[in-house]
Amino acid sequence: MANSISQLSESAETAGIRVWEQYAAADVAERLSRRQFLRDPLKKCQFRSQDIVAVFGYTVDDSRASLVYFWEQNLQSLRWTEAGPATGNPRSEYLLYFGWLLAQVHSQNPTMKKFMNFFEQKIVAADPKAPKLFKDLNLYWCRFERTKFACLYKERSAPGEMATPITSSASLLECLAFHNDYFHYRSPIWQAVPMSYLSKSVNGETAGLERIHLHPKCFNPFDTPALDQFLWPWQRCIEPSESPGHLRYRPIETSSLVFDVRRSTIAMEQLPSDELGNYSPFINKIVETAVRVVFDHGGFFDKETGDGIVAHFLDLDDALEGQATEKSNKRAFQAAVEIVRQTSVICDNFQADLKFGISQLGGGVGLHTGPSVWVSELNQIRAIGESVVVASRLCSEAGTRSIFVSNSFYRDLTKNIRADISTRFQRKTYQGKEYKGDPGLFGYELCVEDSF
Amino acid sequence: MRNMSIIHIEDEYEEFLSLVMAVATAMEDYLIETRGTLLQTKTRLKYKSEDEQKSWIVYEITVEQLHDLKVRYIYLKGPTIPIEVEQYFFQDRVFIVDVLRPVPKQTQLGITVHDSLASVRKYTDSMDNVVLFTAHQGTGLDTPDPHFPRKISKASESDLETFLGERLVRCLDG
C-alpha cells in the first residue's frame, strides 16, 4: 500500500469514543484486524522494502535531546499483560532504553558501530544477549525543523555478495520524513502533550519510558483497566456505559489556565498603516511563548484563542512514578507567572512600534481546578467543563499582568507555595457573565511583579 | 480446533511477509478474548524451496500450550502450485491469488485470472475459499458469479486481514 498520512487510521492512543464504538460494533474478524491498526496505524507502511526495526524522535533544546516519539515494528502486537506492556519480542523491551541512550550522543549522529563503542557495556548490563540482537542493524539520522529522528534498520546484503550491504539513504530518509509528518500532522500528541517535559522527568528509567511511550498504546476502553496503567487524560475520561458496546465520558479533576492579552486590539489600531504587518508577528510571539512555557511546566496545550491560549494541568504522579513531581495547581500557577512575565517583555518591546503608548498592554491569566471531560477528536485534544469555564471567566476579569484564581484554587495552592507569595494575593470580586446584579463571587488576584 | 493453510500466490510475495505476523497476532488476540489468558504464538520459517528465486516458502505458526494447532502461511511466486508444496496443505485451506501478469514489456496479459484459478481449483471445492488479491483497477473481476472468487484490492490490505481473521476464527472455534 502507498504510504499516505491521510489514509492512516486512528491509534488507540488518540482514538475517541466514536472510533471505539465502531470497533466494538464490528464482527470478531474485523475487530482482530482493527485492533492491530489501533495499536500501530503505520503497520502497513513500507519504505522500498527497507527493514525498519524502530524509529525514534527527539526534540533538541540546548543540545540536549528528549525522546518524544517511539515506533517499533512489533507495535501491532503490543498488548497489556499482567507484567505490563509487551509485544512478545524480547528485543522490544531494549529498544526504548536504546532510544534513550541514543539521545545522549545524538549530536554525533552515530552509526551503530560508533554507538556500541559508547554504550556496549550499558547495553550488556541491561541484557547480555542485547548486542547479538542489535547485530546487522544500523542507524540513520535526519534533522527536521523542530525534531530530529533516527531509525534503526537492518542492513541488507546484495545477492551473492553477503558482505556488501545495500543502503538506500533515499528510502531511509522517506521513512524518517513519514514518521516526522505522522507525529506532527496526524498525532495530537505533538500538539497537546508535554512530551519533552515527561521525557526529561523520567530520565532514562525504563519503567518511566514504558509508561509514557507504551502504556497509552495498550489502551482499550472495553478491557478492565489495570490499576497500574498510565493513560493520557482523554483516555481516562472514557469508560464503558451500562449499555454493552457503548461508552461514555467521565470528568476528571483538571487545573485549567486561560490566558489572553489585554488591549491587543487597541495596539493594532495604533500601528501606523505601513506597519500593520508587525501585528501578526507580535501575536505569534505572544502565543508561541505561552505554549512553550506551558510545555516547560508539564501542561497540556488545548487551543489558541487569537491573542491567548487555553491549557490544562494534571497531577503526573502516575506517569512519573517514583519521581518527585509538583502538584498540578502549583505548576499551573508557576506557568501563569512565567507567561505574564515573558509576554510583558514582548508587550513592552512592542510599545516602540505604536503611535501612542498603551499602559495596560499585557497578559492576564485565570486559573481554576475542577472537573472537566477531555476529548480527543479530529486530531485535537480539548477539555470541556467547569475548570475551563471558570478559568475563562476569571481570565476575562483579571487585571493586566495579573493572575486571578478561584477561591478553591487559592486555598489549595497556598498549601503548595511559599507563605510570602500567598499573602501577595488580594481578594477580589468578579461578575461571572451569567449573573445579573452582584452575585457576590470572589477569587484572589496576584499582580505579577519581578520581586518574587 | 482445526489446522489451516493459507496459500498466497504472489510474484512479489516479499512485500507481504508482514501478513504472517498479522495472522499470528490475530491468533493471540482471539485466544486471549476466548480464553482470558495470553497464549503466545511462535512463528518459524519451516520449509523453503532451494532454488535461487525462492519460489516458495512455508511459515508455521504454533502455540506451545496447544500442541496440535498449526497454521501454515505458504507463499508461492508462480501461478501453478508445485507438487512438493502440496504436502504442506492442511484440510482447511484458503487461497490468496494475485497472478494477473502482463507479458514482459507489453500490456496484454501473459497470465490470466482463469489460468491462475485453474491451478487452484483442484485444491478447493469452493470459491469461497479463494480471494483475488490484486491491484487490478477495472470492474471485470467484480462480476457476481458463483464460479468466480471475491476480489480484494491491494489498496485495502486490512480487508484481506479481516478475511483471514474470519477463517482463522472458524478454525480456532472448529
XYZ file of C-alpha atoms in Angstrom:
626
model
C 0.000 0.000 0.000
C 1.195 3.533 -0.715
C 2.326 5.391 2.362
C -0.224 8.085 2.987
C -0.651 10.217 6.093
C -4.282 10.939 5.221
C -5.208 7.249 4.956
C -3.819 6.221 8.321
C -6.411 5.093 10.833
C -6.735 6.371 14.406
C -4.426 4.943 17.045
C -5.501 3.523 20.405
C -3.517 6.342 21.929
C -5.700 9.059 20.438
C -8.977 7.413 19.364
C -12.182 8.980 20.677
C -15.460 7.349 21.703
C -16.812 7.189 18.121
C -13.849 5.112 16.909
C -14.023 2.730 19.869
C -17.777 2.195 19.486
C -17.290 1.383 15.797
C -14.615 -1.084 16.852
C -16.986 -2.714 19.343
C -19.771 -2.953 16.761
C -17.562 -4.763 14.223
C -17.679 -8.547 13.924
C -14.918 -10.569 15.536
C -12.721 -10.938 12.426
C -12.838 -7.240 11.669
C -12.073 -6.452 15.294
C -8.992 -8.671 15.153
C -7.737 -6.682 12.178
C -8.739 -3.251 13.520
C -7.088 -3.915 16.843
C -3.711 -4.220 15.167
C -4.199 -0.928 13.324
C -5.256 0.751 16.568
C -2.001 -0.377 18.139
C 0.026 0.635 15.120
C -1.616 2.716 12.383
C 1.688 2.645 10.487
C 1.937 -1.123 10.346
C 1.420 -1.325 6.575
C 3.872 1.427 5.720
C 6.837 0.209 3.723
C 9.805 2.141 2.522
C 11.082 0.414 -0.615
C 11.431 -2.885 1.213
C 13.751 -1.430 3.842
C 13.547 -3.458 7.026
C 12.945 -0.717 9.602
C 13.205 -2.041 13.140
C 12.484 1.119 15.117
C 12.131 4.883 14.781
C 12.986 7.419 17.484
C 12.004 11.100 17.516
C 13.668 13.746 19.663
C 13.208 17.386 20.484
C 16.525 19.148 20.955
C 16.882 22.061 23.380
C 20.306 23.498 24.172
C 21.835 20.423 22.508
C 20.001 18.102 24.930
C 17.683 15.663 23.208
C 14.466 14.285 24.708
C 12.877 11.117 23.366
C 9.377 12.232 22.375
C 8.403 9.662 19.719
C 8.840 5.919 19.504
C 7.789 3.335 16.951
C 8.921 -0.235 16.514
C 7.980 -2.946 14.079
C 6.167 -5.113 16.637
C 3.785 -2.449 17.928
C 0.869 -4.166 16.176
C 1.071 -6.944 18.767
C 1.659 -4.632 21.737
C -0.810 -5.544 24.446
C -1.310 -5.142 28.137
C -0.227 -8.224 30.073
C -0.015 -8.978 33.761
C 3.618 -7.870 33.598
C 2.758 -4.620 31.780
C 3.008 -3.776 28.079
C 4.570 -6.490 25.903
C 4.890 -7.400 22.246
C 6.198 -10.889 22.784
C 9.501 -9.940 21.196
C 12.377 -9.778 23.679
C 14.101 -7.148 21.577
C 11.285 -4.639 22.016
C 11.960 -4.035 25.679
C 15.502 -2.834 24.984
C 14.546 -0.546 22.175
C 13.150 2.201 24.379
C 16.244 2.155 26.559
C 18.349 2.117 23.390
C 16.446 5.185 22.134
C 17.128 6.992 25.375
C 20.848 6.159 25.254
C 20.912 7.362 21.673
C 19.678 10.763 22.864
C 22.877 11.163 24.881
C 25.054 11.023 21.756
C 22.637 12.400 19.144
C 24.882 15.366 18.341
C 27.331 12.981 16.657
C 24.679 11.221 14.538
C 26.385 7.933 15.424
C 26.310 4.796 13.332
C 25.573 1.551 15.149
C 29.277 0.762 15.403
C 30.012 4.113 16.984
C 27.031 3.783 19.303
C 28.308 0.407 20.511
C 31.725 1.957 21.169
C 29.985 4.348 23.555
C 27.461 2.104 25.193
C 28.219 -1.586 24.739
C 28.823 -2.038 28.472
C 25.489 -0.461 29.373
C 23.662 -2.499 26.746
C 25.278 -5.699 28.053
C 24.417 -4.727 31.615
C 20.763 -4.316 30.600
C 20.830 -7.743 28.950
C 23.849 -9.839 27.977
C 22.091 -11.010 24.803
C 21.285 -7.495 23.616
C 24.418 -6.901 21.456
C 23.501 -10.003 19.480
C 20.003 -8.639 18.933
C 21.437 -5.429 17.539
C 23.812 -7.251 15.194
C 23.409 -6.339 11.499
C 21.464 -3.217 12.442
C 22.494 0.307 11.625
C 21.326 3.847 12.280
C 20.235 6.664 10.012
C 19.592 10.210 11.193
C 17.715 13.191 9.896
C 17.030 16.600 11.372
C 13.739 18.277 10.592
C 12.682 21.769 11.570
C 11.596 21.073 15.130
C 12.594 17.475 15.707
C 15.366 15.043 14.977
C 14.621 11.464 14.007
C 16.711 8.300 13.856
C 15.800 4.899 12.512
C 17.282 1.556 13.344
C 17.283 -0.570 10.235
C 18.547 -3.913 9.106
C 21.424 -3.857 6.669
C 20.544 -5.776 3.540
C 23.131 -7.680 1.605
C 23.460 -7.669 -2.157
C 22.515 -11.054 -3.629
C 25.578 -13.253 -3.823
C 27.733 -10.701 -2.044
C 26.894 -11.262 1.578
C 29.462 -8.823 2.927
C 28.246 -5.854 0.877
C 25.345 -4.019 2.451
C 22.868 -2.158 0.271
C 21.872 1.090 1.872
C 19.377 3.332 0.148
C 19.545 6.603 2.004
C 16.562 7.848 -0.027
C 14.260 5.193 1.399
C 15.564 5.742 4.927
C 15.026 9.466 4.534
C 11.493 8.791 3.282
C 10.869 6.658 6.336
C 12.040 9.329 8.772
C 10.155 12.088 6.938
C 6.989 9.993 7.043
C 7.268 9.363 10.776
C 8.020 13.045 11.352
C 4.940 14.038 9.336
C 2.797 11.486 11.142
C 3.883 12.799 14.514
C 3.371 16.445 13.596
C 0.257 16.278 11.469
C -1.697 13.162 12.445
C -0.894 12.680 16.096
C -2.336 15.222 18.545
C 0.375 14.110 20.966
C 2.848 16.548 19.390
C 0.374 19.452 19.562
C -1.002 18.814 23.026
C 1.253 16.737 25.270
C 4.327 17.963 27.165
C 6.370 15.024 25.846
C 9.687 16.775 26.306
C 8.863 17.543 29.959
C 7.772 13.941 30.588
C 10.791 12.504 28.802
C 13.232 14.661 30.777
C 11.456 13.785 34.022
C 11.666 10.007 33.572
C 15.378 10.481 32.891
C 16.062 7.169 31.202
C 14.269 4.964 33.716
C 13.000 2.054 31.616
C 9.779 1.820 33.610
C 9.096 5.520 33.099
C 9.864 5.330 29.367
C 7.460 2.409 29.060
C 4.790 4.338 30.942
C 4.772 7.336 28.633
C 5.564 5.568 25.329
C 3.837 2.180 25.632
C 1.085 2.199 28.270
C -1.279 4.540 26.372
C -0.816 2.453 23.206
C -2.218 -0.603 25.073
C -5.455 1.211 25.888
C -8.778 -0.486 25.189
C -11.775 1.054 26.982
C -13.678 -2.252 26.880
C -10.960 -4.048 28.863
C -10.905 -3.922 32.617
C -8.447 -1.108 33.295
C -5.226 -2.152 35.012
C -4.614 -0.123 38.140
C -1.002 0.453 37.224
C -1.575 1.537 33.643
C -0.675 5.111 32.752
C -3.164 6.694 30.366
C -3.466 10.091 28.728
C -6.193 12.272 30.306
C -8.611 11.863 27.378
C -8.259 8.071 27.715
C -9.043 8.298 31.430
C -12.241 10.160 30.543
C -13.661 7.198 28.557
C -15.489 4.421 30.383
C -17.974 1.692 29.412
C -21.609 2.683 29.806
C -24.363 0.376 31.100
C -25.281 -0.443 27.522
C -22.926 -3.155 26.149
C -20.600 -1.960 23.409
C -21.175 1.681 24.299
C -19.022 4.197 26.089
C -19.498 7.444 27.933
C -17.367 10.314 29.154
C -16.471 10.872 32.759
C -14.912 14.088 34.051
C -11.548 14.194 35.797
C -10.044 16.815 38.089
C -8.244 19.354 35.904
C -6.438 22.624 36.530
C -7.177 24.940 33.620
C -5.217 28.012 32.584
C -6.738 30.648 30.331
C -4.504 33.489 29.170
C -5.053 36.452 26.934
C -3.526 39.816 26.141
C -5.356 42.947 27.252
C -5.718 45.859 24.829
C -4.155 43.993 21.958
C -6.862 45.313 19.611
C -6.133 48.895 20.652
C -2.468 48.163 19.985
C -3.341 47.024 16.475
C -5.354 50.189 15.845
C -2.415 52.290 16.940
C 0.006 50.837 14.479
C 0.816 53.150 11.572
C -0.816 51.717 8.465
C 2.531 50.858 6.878
C 3.497 48.842 9.981
C 0.312 46.784 10.351
C 2.325 43.784 9.216
C 4.143 43.875 12.575
C 0.979 42.931 14.456
C 0.841 39.319 13.356
C 4.459 38.513 14.408
C 3.733 40.200 17.752
C 0.698 37.985 18.391
C 2.546 34.872 17.152
C 5.401 35.575 19.528
C 2.971 36.003 22.433
C 1.213 32.700 21.679
C 4.413 30.722 20.991
C 5.901 31.971 24.250
C 2.809 30.991 26.226
C 2.671 27.498 24.663
C 6.384 26.908 25.307
C 6.009 27.954 28.964
C 3.005 25.616 29.387
C 5.001 22.665 27.998
C 8.027 23.580 30.127
C 5.810 23.222 33.197
C 4.250 19.928 32.132
C 0.956 21.412 30.944
C -1.231 20.185 28.067
C -1.997 22.660 25.286
C -5.652 22.905 24.255
C -6.083 25.791 21.823
C -5.083 29.258 20.688
C -7.696 31.960 21.203
C -6.330 34.654 18.900
C -4.197 36.584 21.356
C -4.168 33.935 24.067
C -4.259 30.242 24.853
C -6.127 27.595 26.854
C -4.065 24.926 28.625
C -4.567 22.322 31.342
C -2.537 20.678 34.069
C -2.915 17.320 35.767
C -1.081 15.618 38.570
C 1.511 13.423 36.849
C 2.469 11.131 39.718
C 1.231 8.087 37.809
C 3.248 8.997 34.706
C 6.402 9.760 36.576
C 6.220 7.037 39.163
C 8.949 7.399 41.737
C 9.918 10.901 40.600
C 9.243 13.953 42.723
C 6.574 15.917 40.864
C 4.944 19.228 41.644
C 1.184 19.335 42.102
C -0.766 20.403 39.037
C -2.073 23.606 40.602
C 1.440 24.694 41.546
C 2.772 24.036 38.041
C -0.207 25.863 36.536
C 0.485 28.837 38.818
C 4.210 28.838 38.016
C 3.411 28.685 34.305
C 0.964 31.577 34.685
C 3.581 33.740 36.417
C 6.141 32.922 33.732
C 3.693 33.599 30.895
C 2.775 37.008 32.311
C 6.423 37.928 32.870
C 7.680 36.820 29.468
C 4.778 38.262 27.492
C 5.109 41.550 29.402
C 8.605 41.924 27.963
C 7.244 41.268 24.461
C 4.457 43.827 25.029
C 6.907 46.427 26.379
C 9.133 45.992 23.333
C 6.115 46.322 21.050
C 5.317 49.775 22.502
C 8.104 51.169 20.332
C 6.009 50.376 17.233
C 2.888 52.191 18.471
C 1.815 55.799 17.802
C 0.797 56.273 21.426
C 1.852 54.211 24.421
C -0.682 51.847 25.998
C -0.036 51.464 29.680
C -2.316 48.456 30.089
C -0.887 46.322 27.287
C -0.112 42.941 28.817
C -1.456 39.499 29.654
C -3.914 38.283 32.257
C -4.482 34.709 33.409
C -7.396 32.868 35.011
C -6.826 29.610 36.931
C -9.310 27.124 38.334
C -9.307 23.443 39.280
C -12.464 21.448 38.765
C -13.995 18.550 36.869
C -13.661 18.519 33.083
C -14.003 15.985 30.326
C -11.015 15.612 27.987
C -11.827 14.777 24.402
C -9.636 13.623 21.531
C -11.326 14.363 18.218
C -10.227 15.386 14.750
C -6.574 15.451 15.695
C -7.153 17.829 18.594
C -7.209 17.437 22.351
C -9.504 19.663 24.364
C -11.058 19.755 27.798
C -14.650 20.782 28.375
C -16.184 21.525 31.746
C -16.103 23.540 34.910
C -12.344 24.057 35.111
C -12.211 25.730 31.697
C -15.405 27.745 32.024
C -14.449 29.221 35.394
C -10.813 29.840 34.361
C -12.119 31.667 31.295
C -14.422 33.891 33.370
C -11.607 34.676 35.785
C -9.271 35.490 32.904
C -11.765 37.917 31.414
C -11.911 39.812 34.717
C -8.210 39.548 35.616
C -6.217 42.779 35.696
C -3.422 43.353 33.227
C -0.270 41.455 34.184
C -2.260 39.676 36.882
C -3.279 36.163 37.769
C -6.831 35.735 39.000
C -7.621 32.405 40.666
C -10.805 30.935 42.074
C -11.360 30.734 45.802
C -10.883 26.955 45.886
C -7.788 27.128 43.668
C -6.276 29.705 46.004
C -6.938 27.575 49.084
C -5.302 24.514 47.534
C -2.426 26.498 46.073
C -1.450 28.069 49.367
C -0.611 24.582 50.672
C 1.998 24.238 47.939
C 3.634 27.674 47.668
C 5.633 29.919 49.962
C 3.673 31.965 52.508
C 5.171 35.248 51.319
C 3.712 34.611 47.872
C 0.309 33.557 49.246
C -0.003 36.806 51.156
C 0.520 38.848 47.985
C -2.836 37.707 46.620
C -5.725 40.167 47.074
C -9.334 39.098 47.432
C -11.382 40.421 44.509
C -14.997 40.040 43.432
C -15.997 39.143 39.924
C -19.184 39.220 37.968
C -19.398 35.917 36.093
C -21.158 36.529 32.809
C -24.317 34.507 33.543
C -25.231 36.568 36.608
C -27.170 39.822 36.753
C -26.564 42.230 39.596
C -23.904 41.394 42.137
C -23.667 37.643 42.655
C -21.026 38.109 45.367
C -18.491 35.849 43.666
C -14.878 36.339 44.649
C -11.469 34.936 43.967
C -7.893 36.004 44.601
C -5.703 38.094 42.364
C -1.951 38.444 42.235
C -0.263 41.271 40.377
C 2.864 39.731 38.910
C 5.977 41.637 39.867
C 9.593 40.683 39.451
C 10.312 40.630 43.138
C 9.116 37.098 43.992
C -9.731 -26.505 16.743
C -8.520 -27.292 13.223
C -5.269 -26.650 11.414
C -5.272 -24.275 8.482
C -3.094 -23.451 5.488
C -3.059 -20.046 3.834
C -1.668 -20.310 0.314
C -0.691 -16.910 -1.028
C 0.288 -16.778 -4.708
C 2.112 -13.544 -5.447
C 5.187 -12.941 -7.588
C 6.469 -10.255 -5.193
C 5.494 -12.034 -2.013
C 8.400 -10.469 -0.084
C 6.270 -7.311 0.151
C 3.539 -9.181 2.003
C 5.505 -11.121 4.593
C 4.037 -8.890 7.300
C 0.752 -10.781 6.865
C 2.300 -13.720 8.751
C 2.743 -11.511 11.793
C -0.764 -10.124 11.354
C -2.186 -13.680 11.411
C -0.090 -14.680 14.439
C -1.150 -11.544 16.322
C -4.820 -12.115 15.441
C -4.486 -15.681 16.781
C -3.072 -14.435 20.069
C -5.764 -11.751 20.381
C -8.543 -14.234 19.706
C -7.147 -16.737 22.191
C -6.952 -14.000 24.836
C -10.528 -12.980 24.064
C -11.882 -16.512 24.289
C -9.650 -17.983 26.992
C -8.806 -14.905 29.038
C -5.091 -15.610 29.027
C -2.199 -14.869 26.705
C -1.036 -17.918 24.769
C 1.977 -16.796 22.813
C 2.467 -17.928 19.229
C 5.755 -18.952 17.690
C 6.402 -18.309 14.018
C 9.080 -20.312 12.252
C 10.305 -20.421 8.694
C 9.630 -24.132 8.348
C 10.315 -25.097 4.738
C 11.519 -23.320 1.608
C 12.438 -24.057 -1.963
C 16.100 -24.477 -2.718
C 16.094 -22.514 -5.964
C 17.632 -19.073 -6.231
C 14.291 -17.369 -6.947
C 12.925 -18.626 -3.595
C 9.852 -19.729 -5.482
C 8.019 -20.872 -2.357
C 8.361 -20.588 1.383
C 6.373 -22.014 4.313
C 5.951 -20.300 7.678
C 4.369 -22.234 10.520
C 2.614 -20.596 13.455
C 2.203 -22.701 16.592
C 1.145 -22.214 20.184
C 3.161 -24.028 22.819
C 0.146 -24.785 25.007
C -1.949 -26.046 22.073
C 0.287 -28.776 20.662
C -1.985 -29.855 17.845
C -2.715 -26.425 16.457
C -0.796 -25.330 13.374
C -1.380 -22.538 10.920
C 0.833 -22.526 7.833
C 1.310 -19.460 5.704
C 2.648 -20.563 2.331
C 3.911 -18.081 -0.240
C 4.310 -19.071 -3.876
C 5.784 -16.996 -6.677
C 4.430 -18.896 -9.644
C 0.839 -19.259 -10.838
C 0.942 -23.034 -10.543
C 1.320 -24.954 -7.325
C 4.486 -27.100 -7.230
C 3.813 -30.692 -6.341
C 6.296 -30.669 -3.452
C 4.308 -27.892 -1.743
C 1.072 -29.887 -1.695
C 2.271 -31.899 1.280
C 2.139 -28.777 3.477
C -1.560 -28.207 2.829
C -3.998 -28.904 5.642
C -7.609 -29.850 5.010
C -8.751 -26.304 5.842
C -7.137 -24.012 3.342
C -7.611 -20.609 1.802
C -6.022 -19.226 -1.331
C -4.949 -15.667 -1.937
C -4.245 -15.215 -5.602
C -2.594 -12.378 -7.459
C -1.473 -13.665 -10.808
C -2.714 -11.233 -13.376
C 0.586 -10.647 -15.076
C 1.358 -8.817 -18.281
C 3.699 -10.211 -20.857
C 7.058 -8.574 -20.040
C 7.278 -5.110 -21.611
C 3.794 -5.425 -23.110
C 0.328 -4.509 -21.982
C -1.562 -7.720 -22.755
C -1.925 -10.336 -20.041
C 0.591 -13.154 -20.005
C -1.243 -14.973 -17.254
C -4.972 -14.501 -16.831
C -7.203 -14.976 -13.818
C -8.587 -18.118 -15.445
C -5.089 -19.607 -15.781
C -4.434 -18.888 -12.136
C -7.738 -20.191 -10.857
C -7.317 -23.358 -12.856
C -4.227 -24.242 -10.801
C -6.056 -23.567 -7.520
C -9.376 -25.214 -8.375
C -8.190 -28.757 -7.840
C -7.290 -27.989 -4.212
C -10.572 -26.469 -3.124
C -14.219 -27.264 -3.642
C -15.499 -23.743 -3.124
C -14.569 -20.363 -4.482
C -15.464 -19.024 -1.010
C -12.010 -20.183 -0.017
C -10.321 -18.075 -2.677
C -9.621 -14.371 -2.812
C -8.262 -12.446 -5.757
C -5.905 -10.003 -4.105
C -4.950 -7.697 -6.886
C -4.000 -4.201 -7.918
C -6.295 -4.602 -10.960
C -8.467 -1.475 -11.181
C -11.101 -2.391 -13.742
C -14.513 -3.800 -12.917
C -14.057 -7.004 -14.911
C -13.215 -9.015 -11.803
C -16.204 -7.763 -9.803
C -18.852 -9.695 -11.761
C -21.147 -11.603 -9.387
C -20.512 -15.160 -10.472
C -20.540 -18.187 -8.123
C -17.620 -19.656 -10.055
C -15.550 -16.585 -9.544
C -13.844 -15.640 -6.262
C -14.174 -12.471 -4.253
C -11.831 -9.627 -5.157
C -9.937 -7.594 -2.572
C -7.944 -4.615 -3.752
C -4.305 -4.386 -2.769
C -5.136 -0.870 -1.602
C -7.268 -2.444 1.182
C -4.915 -4.864 2.836
C -6.952 -4.595 6.026
C -9.883 -6.250 4.186
C -7.616 -9.183 3.445
C -6.680 -9.369 7.133
C -10.380 -9.379 8.014
C -10.988 -12.248 5.561
C -8.091 -14.208 7.089
C -9.431 -13.387 10.556
C -12.821 -14.923 9.670
C -11.174 -18.138 8.502
C -8.886 -18.202 11.498
C -11.791 -17.840 13.923
C -13.633 -20.634 12.088
C -10.660 -22.979 12.560
C -9.968 -21.972 16.156
C -13.639 -22.495 17.028
C -13.939 -25.687 14.985
